[in-house]
Short mmCIF file of C-alpha atoms in Angstrom, two decimals:
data_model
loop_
_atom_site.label_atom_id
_atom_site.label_comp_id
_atom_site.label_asym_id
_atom_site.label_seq_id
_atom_site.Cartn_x
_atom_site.Cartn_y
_atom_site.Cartn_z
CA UNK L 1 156.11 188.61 67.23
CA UNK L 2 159.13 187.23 66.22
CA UNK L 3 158.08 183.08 66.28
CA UNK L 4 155.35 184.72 64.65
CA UNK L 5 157.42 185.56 61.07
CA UNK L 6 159.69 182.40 61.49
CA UNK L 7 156.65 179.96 61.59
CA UNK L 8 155.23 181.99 58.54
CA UNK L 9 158.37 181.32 56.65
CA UNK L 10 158.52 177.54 57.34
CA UNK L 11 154.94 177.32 56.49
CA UNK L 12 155.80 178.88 53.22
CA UNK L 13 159.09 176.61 52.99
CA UNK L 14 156.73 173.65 53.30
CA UNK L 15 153.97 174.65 51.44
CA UNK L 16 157.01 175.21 48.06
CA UNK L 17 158.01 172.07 48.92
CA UNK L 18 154.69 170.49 47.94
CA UNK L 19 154.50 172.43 45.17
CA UNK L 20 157.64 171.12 43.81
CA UNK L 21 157.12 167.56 44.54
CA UNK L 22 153.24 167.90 43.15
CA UNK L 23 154.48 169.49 39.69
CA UNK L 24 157.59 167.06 39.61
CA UNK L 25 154.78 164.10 39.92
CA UNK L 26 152.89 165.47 37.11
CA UNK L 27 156.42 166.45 35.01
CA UNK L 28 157.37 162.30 35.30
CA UNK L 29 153.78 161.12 34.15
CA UNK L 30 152.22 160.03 37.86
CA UNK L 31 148.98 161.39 36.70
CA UNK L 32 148.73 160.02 32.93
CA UNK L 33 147.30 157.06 33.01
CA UNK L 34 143.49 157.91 34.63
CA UNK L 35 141.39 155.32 32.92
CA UNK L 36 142.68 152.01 33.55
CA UNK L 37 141.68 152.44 37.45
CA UNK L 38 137.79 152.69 37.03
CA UNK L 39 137.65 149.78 34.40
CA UNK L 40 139.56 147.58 35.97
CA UNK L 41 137.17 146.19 38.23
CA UNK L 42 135.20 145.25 35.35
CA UNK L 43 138.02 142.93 34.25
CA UNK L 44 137.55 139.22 35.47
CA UNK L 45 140.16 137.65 37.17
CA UNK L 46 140.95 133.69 36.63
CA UNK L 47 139.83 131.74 39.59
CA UNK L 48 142.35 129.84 40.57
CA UNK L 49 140.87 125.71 40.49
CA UNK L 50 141.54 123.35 43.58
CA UNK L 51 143.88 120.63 43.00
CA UNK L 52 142.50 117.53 43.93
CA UNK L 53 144.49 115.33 46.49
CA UNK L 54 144.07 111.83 46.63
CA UNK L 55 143.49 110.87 50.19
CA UNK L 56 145.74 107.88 50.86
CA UNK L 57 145.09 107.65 55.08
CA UNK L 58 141.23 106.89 54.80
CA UNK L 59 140.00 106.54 58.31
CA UNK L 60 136.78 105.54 58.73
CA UNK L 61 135.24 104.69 62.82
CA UNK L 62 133.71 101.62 63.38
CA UNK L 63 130.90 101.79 65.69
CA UNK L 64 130.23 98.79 67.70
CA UNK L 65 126.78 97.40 67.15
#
């Protein structure tokens, strides 16, 4: 009977401990900004373009006819 009280008080200790860090999330503005997320997939990104390399070692097989 006795575990029985000491886990109820760490579950309690634990559970606070949430609590606190959850409401000092919200105090420090984790949670303000809730629009930018769903509209940012409509934003395009700029492809990045290929750079085109000059190829200087051209080897081409010769077939023997």
């Amino acid at each position: 009977m006795g575990a029985f009280f000491i886990l109820i008080a760490i579950s309690i200790l634990v559970a606070g401990s949430f609590l606190i860090a959850f409401l000092w999330s919200v105090k420090n503005g984790q949670y303000d900004d809730d629009y930018t997320p769903s509209v940012r997939i409509l934003f395009d990104d700029t492809i990045p373009t290929p750079k085109k390399s000059i190829n200087t070692n051209q080897n081409t097989i010769k077939t023997k006819n």
